[in-house]
mmCIF file of C-alpha atoms in Angstrom:
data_model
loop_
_atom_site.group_PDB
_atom_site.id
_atom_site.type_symbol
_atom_site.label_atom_id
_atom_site.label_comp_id
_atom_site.label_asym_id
_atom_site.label_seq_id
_atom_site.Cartn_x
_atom_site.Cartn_y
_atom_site.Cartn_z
ATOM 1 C CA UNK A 142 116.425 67.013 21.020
ATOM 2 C CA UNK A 143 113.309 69.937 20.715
ATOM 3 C CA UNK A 144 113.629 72.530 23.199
ATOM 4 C CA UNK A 145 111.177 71.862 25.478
ATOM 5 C CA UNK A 146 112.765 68.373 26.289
ATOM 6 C CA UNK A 147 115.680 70.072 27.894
ATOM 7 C CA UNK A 148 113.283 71.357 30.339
ATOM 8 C CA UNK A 149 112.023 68.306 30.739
ATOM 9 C CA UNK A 150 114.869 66.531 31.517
ATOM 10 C CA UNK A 151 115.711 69.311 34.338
ATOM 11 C CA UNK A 152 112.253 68.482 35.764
ATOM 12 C CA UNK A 153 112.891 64.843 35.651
ATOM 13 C CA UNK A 154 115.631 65.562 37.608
ATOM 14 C CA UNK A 155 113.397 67.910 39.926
ATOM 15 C CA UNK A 156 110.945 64.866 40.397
ATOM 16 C CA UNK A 157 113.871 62.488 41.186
ATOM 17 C CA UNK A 158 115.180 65.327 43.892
ATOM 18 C CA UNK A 159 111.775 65.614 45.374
ATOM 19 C CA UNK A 160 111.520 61.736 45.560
ATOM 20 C CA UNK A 161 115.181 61.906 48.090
ATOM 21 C CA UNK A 162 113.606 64.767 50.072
ATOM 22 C CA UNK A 163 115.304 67.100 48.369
ATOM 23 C CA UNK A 164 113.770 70.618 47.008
ATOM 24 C CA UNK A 165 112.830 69.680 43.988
ATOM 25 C CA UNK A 166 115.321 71.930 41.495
ATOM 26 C CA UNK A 167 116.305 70.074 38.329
ATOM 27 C CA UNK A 168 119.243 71.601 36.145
ATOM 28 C CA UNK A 169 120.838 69.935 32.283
ATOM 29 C CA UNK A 170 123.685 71.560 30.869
ATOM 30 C CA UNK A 171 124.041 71.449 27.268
ATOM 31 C CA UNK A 172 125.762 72.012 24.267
ATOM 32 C CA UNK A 173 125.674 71.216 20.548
ATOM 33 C CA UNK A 174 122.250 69.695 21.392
ATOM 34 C CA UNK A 175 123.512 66.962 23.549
ATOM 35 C CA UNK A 176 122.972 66.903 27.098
ATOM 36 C CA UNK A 177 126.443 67.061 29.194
ATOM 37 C CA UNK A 178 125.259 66.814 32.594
ATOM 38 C CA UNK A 179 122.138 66.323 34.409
ATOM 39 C CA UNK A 180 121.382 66.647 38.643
ATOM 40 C CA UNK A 181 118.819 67.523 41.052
ATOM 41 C CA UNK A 182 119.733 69.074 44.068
ATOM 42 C CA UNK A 183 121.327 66.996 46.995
ATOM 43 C CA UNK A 184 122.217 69.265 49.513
ATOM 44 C CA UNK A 185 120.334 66.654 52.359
ATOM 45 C CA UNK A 186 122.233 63.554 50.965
ATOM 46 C CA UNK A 187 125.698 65.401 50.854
ATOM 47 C CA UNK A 188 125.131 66.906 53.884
ATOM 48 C CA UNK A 189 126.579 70.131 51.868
ATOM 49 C CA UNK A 190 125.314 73.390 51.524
ATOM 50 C CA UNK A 191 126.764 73.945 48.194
ATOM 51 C CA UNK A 192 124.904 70.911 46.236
ATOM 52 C CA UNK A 193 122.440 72.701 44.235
ATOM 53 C CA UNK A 194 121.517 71.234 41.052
ATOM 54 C CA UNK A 195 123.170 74.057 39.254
ATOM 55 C CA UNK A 196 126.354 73.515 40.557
ATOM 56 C CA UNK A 197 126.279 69.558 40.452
ATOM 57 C CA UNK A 198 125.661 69.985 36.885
ATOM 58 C CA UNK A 199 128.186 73.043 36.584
ATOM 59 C CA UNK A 200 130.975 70.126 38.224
ATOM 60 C CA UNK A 201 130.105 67.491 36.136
ATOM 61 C CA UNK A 202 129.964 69.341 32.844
ATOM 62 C CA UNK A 203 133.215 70.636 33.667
ATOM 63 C CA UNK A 204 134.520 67.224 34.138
ATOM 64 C CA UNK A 205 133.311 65.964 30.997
ATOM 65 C CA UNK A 206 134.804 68.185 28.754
ATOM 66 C CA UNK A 207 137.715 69.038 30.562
ATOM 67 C CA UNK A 208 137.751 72.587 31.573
ATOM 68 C CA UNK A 209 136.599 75.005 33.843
ATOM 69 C CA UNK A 210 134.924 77.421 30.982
ATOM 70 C CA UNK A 211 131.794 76.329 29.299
ATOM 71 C CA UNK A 212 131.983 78.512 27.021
ATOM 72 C CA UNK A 213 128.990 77.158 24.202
ATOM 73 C CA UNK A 214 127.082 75.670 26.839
ATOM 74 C CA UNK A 215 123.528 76.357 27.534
ATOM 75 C CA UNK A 216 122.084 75.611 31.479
ATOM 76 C CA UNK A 217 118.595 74.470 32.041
ATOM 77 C CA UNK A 218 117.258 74.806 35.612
ATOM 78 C CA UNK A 219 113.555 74.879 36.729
ATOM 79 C CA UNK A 220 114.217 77.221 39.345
ATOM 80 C CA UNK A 221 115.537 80.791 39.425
ATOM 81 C CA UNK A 222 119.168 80.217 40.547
ATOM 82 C CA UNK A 223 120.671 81.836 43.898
ATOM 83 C CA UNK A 224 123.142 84.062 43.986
ATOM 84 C CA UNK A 225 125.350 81.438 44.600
ATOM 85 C CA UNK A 226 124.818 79.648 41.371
ATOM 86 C CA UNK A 227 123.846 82.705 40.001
ATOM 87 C CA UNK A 228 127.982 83.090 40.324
ATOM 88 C CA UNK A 229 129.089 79.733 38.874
ATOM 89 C CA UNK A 230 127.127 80.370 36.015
ATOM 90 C CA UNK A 231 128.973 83.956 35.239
ATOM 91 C CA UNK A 232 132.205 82.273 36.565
ATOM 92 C CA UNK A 233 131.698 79.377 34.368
ATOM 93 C CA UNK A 234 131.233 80.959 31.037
ATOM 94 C CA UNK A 235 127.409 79.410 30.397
ATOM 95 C CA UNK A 236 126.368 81.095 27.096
ATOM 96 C CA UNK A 237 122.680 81.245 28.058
ATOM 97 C CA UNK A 238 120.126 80.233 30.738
ATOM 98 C CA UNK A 239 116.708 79.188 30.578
ATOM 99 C CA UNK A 240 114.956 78.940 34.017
ATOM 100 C CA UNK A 241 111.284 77.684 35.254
ATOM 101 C CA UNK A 242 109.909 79.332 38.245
ATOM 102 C CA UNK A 243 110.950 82.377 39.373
ATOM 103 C CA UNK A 244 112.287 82.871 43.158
ATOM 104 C CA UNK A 245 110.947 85.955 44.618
ATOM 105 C CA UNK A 246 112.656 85.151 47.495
ATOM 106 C CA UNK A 247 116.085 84.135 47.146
ATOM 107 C CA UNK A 248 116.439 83.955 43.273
ATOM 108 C CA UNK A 249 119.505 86.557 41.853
ATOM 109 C CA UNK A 250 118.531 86.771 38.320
ATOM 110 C CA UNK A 251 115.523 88.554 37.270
ATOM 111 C CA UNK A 252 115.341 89.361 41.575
ATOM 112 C CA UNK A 253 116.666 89.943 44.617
ATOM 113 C CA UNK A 254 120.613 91.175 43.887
ATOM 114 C CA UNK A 255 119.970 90.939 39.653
ATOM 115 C CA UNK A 256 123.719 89.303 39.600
ATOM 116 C CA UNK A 257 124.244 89.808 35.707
ATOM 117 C CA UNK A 258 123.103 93.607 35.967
ATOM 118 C CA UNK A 259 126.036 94.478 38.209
ATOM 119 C CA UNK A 260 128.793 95.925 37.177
ATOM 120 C CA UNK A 261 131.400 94.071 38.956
ATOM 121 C CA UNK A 262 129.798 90.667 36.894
ATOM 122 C CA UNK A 263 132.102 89.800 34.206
ATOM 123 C CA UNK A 264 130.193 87.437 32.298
ATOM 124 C CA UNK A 265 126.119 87.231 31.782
ATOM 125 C CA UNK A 266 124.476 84.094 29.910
ATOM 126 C CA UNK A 267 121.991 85.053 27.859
ATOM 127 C CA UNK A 268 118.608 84.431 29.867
ATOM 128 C CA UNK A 269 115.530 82.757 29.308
ATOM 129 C CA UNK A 270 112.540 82.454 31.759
ATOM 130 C CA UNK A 271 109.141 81.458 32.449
ATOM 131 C CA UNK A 272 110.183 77.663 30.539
ATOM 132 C CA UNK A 273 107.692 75.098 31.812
ATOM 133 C CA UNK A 274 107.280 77.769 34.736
ATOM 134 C CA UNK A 275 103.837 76.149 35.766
ATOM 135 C CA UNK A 276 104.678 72.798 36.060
ATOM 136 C CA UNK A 277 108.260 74.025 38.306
ATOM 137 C CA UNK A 278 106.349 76.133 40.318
ATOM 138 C CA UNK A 279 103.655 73.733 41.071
ATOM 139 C CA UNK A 280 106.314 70.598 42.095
ATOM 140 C CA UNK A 281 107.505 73.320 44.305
ATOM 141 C CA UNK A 282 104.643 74.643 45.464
ATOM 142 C CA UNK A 283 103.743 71.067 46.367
ATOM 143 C CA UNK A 284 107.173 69.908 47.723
ATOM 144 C CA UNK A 285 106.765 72.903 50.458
ATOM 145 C CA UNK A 286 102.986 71.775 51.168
ATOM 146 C CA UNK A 287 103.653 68.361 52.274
ATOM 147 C CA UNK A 288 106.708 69.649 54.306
ATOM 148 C CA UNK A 289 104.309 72.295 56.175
ATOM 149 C CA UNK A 290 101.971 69.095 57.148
#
């Protein structure tokens, strides 16, 4: 599978979140070339604070192979993680991250705390942003419209 159809899977799952009410955050985790896990956010449906795309996929990866460490795994997201991702990534071992949109406002990566530039980090993926950062923004951008009426 190219590249760019990781992405796109991650923003299939984005669409599907936005179609449950859901911010629309798509995130694929994969390694060797084949996708592992895929989820949209859920936090509305799960009535849990915690269910962020990146994490659902972070879970389910984990189940799949059968560890905790995900250590040769790439993580595609169309959103900036949080700091609270931003975490389960380094935690998780995810060689290297390609995000969408960035997240002035509450993404940890590239802003706000910079997670994988502190010191007290012990692992940083490799990262990769700007991927299909138009069309993430925009389904964002949108999402929030419609919410403001």
């Amino acid at each position: 599978m190219a590249t760019r159809s990781f992405m796109d899977e991650a923003l299939a799952e984005a669409r599907a979140a936005a179609a449950r009410g859901e911010v629309p955050v798509g995130a694929v985790i994969v390694r060797d070339g084949t996708i592992l896990a895929a989820a949209g956010n859920r936090t509305l449906e799960l009535k849990d604070p915690t269910a962020h795309a990146e994490l659902l996929a972070i879970r389910q990866a984990a189940a799949a192979i059968g560890s905790e460490r995900l250590t040769g795994c790439d993580l595609w997201v169309t959103l900036e993680p949080c700091a609270m991702c931003a975490a389960a990534i380094s935690f998780a071992r995810i060689r290297r991250l390609y995000y969408g949109a960035a997240d002035l406002k509450t993404g940890a990566v590239e802003h706000g705390p910079r997670f994988y530039a502190q010191p007290t980090c012990h692992h940083a993926p490799e990262v990769y942003s700007g991927i299909a950062e138009r069309e993430a923004g925009a389904m964002l951008k949108r999402f929030f419209e419609a919410r403001r009426g």
